[in-house]
Amino acid sequence: MKKIFVIKEKCNGCMSCVVACTLAHEKASTYQSASKIEPGRISVQAVKGKPVPLVCHHCENPACVNACMSGAMQKDSETGIVSNEGNLQKCVGCWMCIMACPYGVITPKKDGSQKVAVKCDLCKNRAAGPACAEACPTGAIVLMEEEEFADYKRKITAYEIKD
Ligand code: SF4
């Protein structure tokens, strides 16, 4: 399956990915309104002054799915997408998925009176694919097959070693 990969060296911290994600998922129609909504599905953390985007890996054996006691969080056997969308009524807001996720990319949210865990769904209902990858101006977030990304990393590493 194609996944979102991060090339952290290319990130300039502009947050376009976060805002695009919010526009794609939340009730926000403008850049300004999206900027005010707390992001939930992707984040860009500052580490030693450098931006580091964090995205869901849609793991083969997802710790969040294994930890979810209600069955809300599931991995789609056809697409490989890990999500609780479509099962939100089952989410009891216990945050076990958040505690189990090794990448810190699940966020607790209040949806009316219900508490739900929010995470990347690879923009599965968006014709153009993941909004974050489309919006990133530097190519720091890419949608690739796993082997395609591995090949890219091999080439970049070889180039760096050569120099
Ligand atoms: S849009 Fe790209 S460059 Fe901007 S913060 Fe996100 S990953 Fe970094």
GROMACS .gro file of C-alpha atoms and ligand atoms in nm:
model
  171
    1MET     CA    1   0.000   0.000   0.000
    2LYS     CA    2   0.105   0.358  -0.046
    3LYS     CA    3   0.183   0.532   0.283
    4ILE     CA    4   0.275   0.880   0.392
    5PHE     CA    5   0.649   0.909   0.449
    6VAL     CA    6   0.842   1.199   0.594
    7ILE     CA    7   1.170   1.333   0.460
    8LYS     CA    8   1.243   1.539   0.769
    9GLU     CA    9   1.545   1.717   0.622
   10LYS     CA   10   1.312   1.889   0.374
   11CYS     CA   11   1.066   2.024   0.632
   12ASN     CA   12   1.078   2.401   0.688
   13GLY     CA   13   0.811   2.407   0.958
   14CYS     CA   14   0.555   2.602   0.756
   15MET     CA   15   0.265   2.394   0.898
   16SER     CA   16   0.087   2.382   0.560
   17CYS     CA   17   0.044   2.006   0.610
   18VAL     CA   18  -0.131   2.053   0.944
   19VAL     CA   19  -0.365   2.321   0.811
   20ALA     CA   20  -0.445   2.118   0.497
   21CYS     CA   21  -0.524   1.816   0.714
   22THR     CA   22  -0.756   2.026   0.929
   23LEU     CA   23  -0.930   2.171   0.623
   24ALA     CA   24  -0.980   1.819   0.487
   25HIS     CA   25  -1.130   1.680   0.806
   26GLU     CA   26  -1.280   1.948   1.024
   27LYS     CA   27  -1.559   2.204   0.984
   28ALA     CA   28  -1.326   2.474   0.861
   29SER     CA   29  -1.334   2.633   0.520
   30THR     CA   30  -1.062   2.895   0.543
   31TYR     CA   31  -0.693   2.894   0.631
   32GLN     CA   32  -0.762   3.128   0.924
   33SER     CA   33  -1.038   2.912   1.076
   34ALA     CA   34  -0.838   2.591   1.022
   35SER     CA   35  -0.535   2.747   1.193
   36LYS     CA   36  -0.739   2.795   1.510
   37ILE     CA   37  -0.848   2.429   1.535
   38GLU     CA   38  -0.620   2.206   1.737
   39PRO     CA   39  -0.461   1.959   1.494
   40GLY     CA   40  -0.521   1.592   1.555
   41ARG     CA   41  -0.408   1.377   1.266
   42ILE     CA   42  -0.062   1.509   1.189
   43SER     CA   43   0.172   1.727   1.387
   44VAL     CA   44   0.499   1.908   1.340
   45GLN     CA   45   0.710   1.911   1.655
   46ALA     CA   46   1.007   2.136   1.717
   47VAL     CA   47   1.315   1.943   1.830
   48LYS     CA   48   1.630   2.141   1.901
   49GLY     CA   49   1.497   2.420   1.682
   50LYS     CA   50   1.422   2.191   1.388
   51PRO     CA   51   1.074   2.090   1.267
   52VAL     CA   52   0.990   1.720   1.270
   53PRO     CA   53   0.660   1.611   1.111
   54LEU     CA   54   0.494   1.312   1.278
   55VAL     CA   55   0.254   1.097   1.076
   56CYS     CA   56   0.071   0.768   1.118
   57HIS     CA   57   0.255   0.466   0.977
   58HIS     CA   58  -0.057   0.252   0.932
   59CYS     CA   59   0.145  -0.030   1.087
   60GLU     CA   60   0.120  -0.390   0.971
   61ASN     CA   61   0.046  -0.498   1.328
   62PRO     CA   62  -0.094  -0.178   1.477
   63ALA     CA   63  -0.044  -0.134   1.850
   64CYS     CA   64  -0.345   0.102   1.858
   65VAL     CA   65  -0.575  -0.165   1.714
   66ASN     CA   66  -0.440  -0.427   1.954
   67ALA     CA   67  -0.492  -0.193   2.247
   68CYS     CA   68  -0.847  -0.087   2.153
   69MET     CA   69  -1.080  -0.276   2.384
   70SER     CA   70  -1.402  -0.166   2.211
   71GLY     CA   71  -1.306  -0.265   1.857
   72ALA     CA   72  -1.343   0.093   1.733
   73MET     CA   73  -0.988   0.111   1.596
   74GLN     CA   74  -0.940  -0.129   1.307
   75LYS     CA   75  -0.706  -0.201   1.019
   76ASP     CA   76  -0.888  -0.235   0.687
   77SER     CA   77  -0.785  -0.569   0.542
   78GLU     CA   78  -0.816  -0.440   0.184
   79THR     CA   79  -0.663  -0.092   0.202
   80GLY     CA   80  -0.437  -0.137   0.507
   81ILE     CA   81  -0.566   0.191   0.650
   82VAL     CA   82  -0.580   0.201   1.031
   83SER     CA   83  -0.873   0.410   1.148
   84ASN     CA   84  -1.169   0.434   1.382
   85GLU     CA   85  -1.375   0.637   1.134
   86GLY     CA   86  -1.701   0.457   1.073
   87ASN     CA   87  -1.679   0.308   1.422
   88LEU     CA   88  -1.676   0.629   1.622
   89GLN     CA   89  -1.987   0.524   1.813
   90LYS     CA   90  -1.779   0.240   1.958
   91CYS     CA   91  -1.499   0.469   2.080
   92VAL     CA   92  -1.528   0.504   2.458
   93GLY     CA   93  -1.249   0.759   2.499
   94CYS     CA   94  -1.025   0.533   2.709
   95TRP     CA   95  -0.716   0.656   2.518
   96MET     CA   96  -0.551   0.314   2.518
   97CYS     CA   97  -0.472   0.364   2.148
   98ILE     CA   98  -0.298   0.692   2.230
   99MET     CA   99  -0.089   0.524   2.499
  100ALA     CA  100   0.000   0.233   2.269
  101CYS     CA  101   0.091   0.428   1.954
  102PRO     CA  102   0.472   0.440   1.922
  103TYR     CA  103   0.457   0.750   1.702
  104GLY     CA  104   0.235   0.978   1.910
  105VAL     CA  105  -0.002   1.048   1.625
  106ILE     CA  106  -0.342   0.985   1.786
  107THR     CA  107  -0.519   1.274   1.956
  108PRO     CA  108  -0.800   1.284   2.213
  109LYS     CA  109  -1.093   1.497   2.099
  110LYS     CA  110  -1.443   1.583   2.216
  111ASP     CA  111  -1.712   1.530   1.952
  112GLY     CA  112  -2.015   1.686   2.120
  113SER     CA  113  -2.059   1.492   2.442
  114GLN     CA  114  -1.855   1.196   2.312
  115LYS     CA  115  -1.481   1.158   2.357
  116VAL     CA  116  -1.315   1.012   2.050
  117ALA     CA  117  -0.963   0.933   1.940
  118VAL     CA  118  -0.868   1.111   1.618
  119LYS     CA  119  -0.602   0.995   1.374
  120CYS     CA  120  -0.493   0.989   1.010
  121ASP     CA  121  -0.724   0.807   0.772
  122LEU     CA  122  -0.497   0.865   0.471
  123CYS     CA  123  -0.773   1.097   0.340
  124LYS     CA  124  -0.943   0.783   0.210
  125ASN     CA  125  -1.251   0.979   0.097
  126ARG     CA  126  -1.051   1.250  -0.077
  127ALA     CA  127  -1.010   1.203  -0.451
  128ALA     CA  128  -0.676   1.383  -0.462
  129GLY     CA  129  -0.530   1.168  -0.181
  130PRO     CA  130  -0.372   1.287   0.143
  131ALA     CA  131  -0.410   1.662   0.184
  132CYS     CA  132  -0.086   1.694   0.383
  133ALA     CA  133   0.130   1.553   0.103
  134GLU     CA  134  -0.047   1.766  -0.156
  135ALA     CA  135   0.001   2.084   0.050
  136CYS     CA  136   0.366   2.039   0.151
  137PRO     CA  137   0.564   2.292  -0.056
  138THR     CA  138   0.902   2.127  -0.004
  139GLY     CA  139   0.823   1.760  -0.067
  140ALA     CA  140   0.888   1.670   0.295
  141ILE     CA  141   0.570   1.462   0.305
  142VAL     CA  142   0.530   1.209   0.027
  143LEU     CA  143   0.287   0.932  -0.059
  144MET     CA  144   0.484   0.630  -0.176
  145GLU     CA  145   0.487   0.253  -0.186
  146GLU     CA  146   0.711   0.117   0.090
  147GLU     CA  147   0.969  -0.023  -0.153
  148GLU     CA  148   0.968   0.303  -0.350
  149PHE     CA  149   1.052   0.497  -0.033
  150ALA     CA  150   1.316   0.242   0.070
  151ASP     CA  151   1.478   0.285  -0.272
  152TYR     CA  152   1.470   0.663  -0.232
  153LYS     CA  153   1.638   0.632   0.111
  154ARG     CA  154   1.907   0.402  -0.030
  155LYS     CA  155   1.990   0.651  -0.304
  156ILE     CA  156   1.998   0.950  -0.067
  157THR     CA  157   2.215   0.761   0.183
  158ALA     CA  158   2.456   0.650  -0.090
  159TYR     CA  159   2.480   1.009  -0.213
  160GLU     CA  160   2.558   1.136   0.140
  161ILE     CA  161   2.820   0.866   0.201
  162LYS     CA  162   2.986   0.943  -0.132
  163ASP     CA  163   3.034   1.305  -0.027
  164SF4     S1  164   0.408   2.137   0.489
  164SF4    FE1  165   0.602   2.029   0.455
  164SF4     S2  166   0.756   2.187   0.499
  164SF4    FE2  167   0.563   2.262   0.586
  164SF4     S3  168   0.565   2.190   0.802
  164SF4    FE3  169   0.458   2.033   0.684
  164SF4     S4  170   0.618   1.886   0.630
  164SF4    FE4  171   0.722   2.073   0.691
   0.00000   0.00000   0.00000
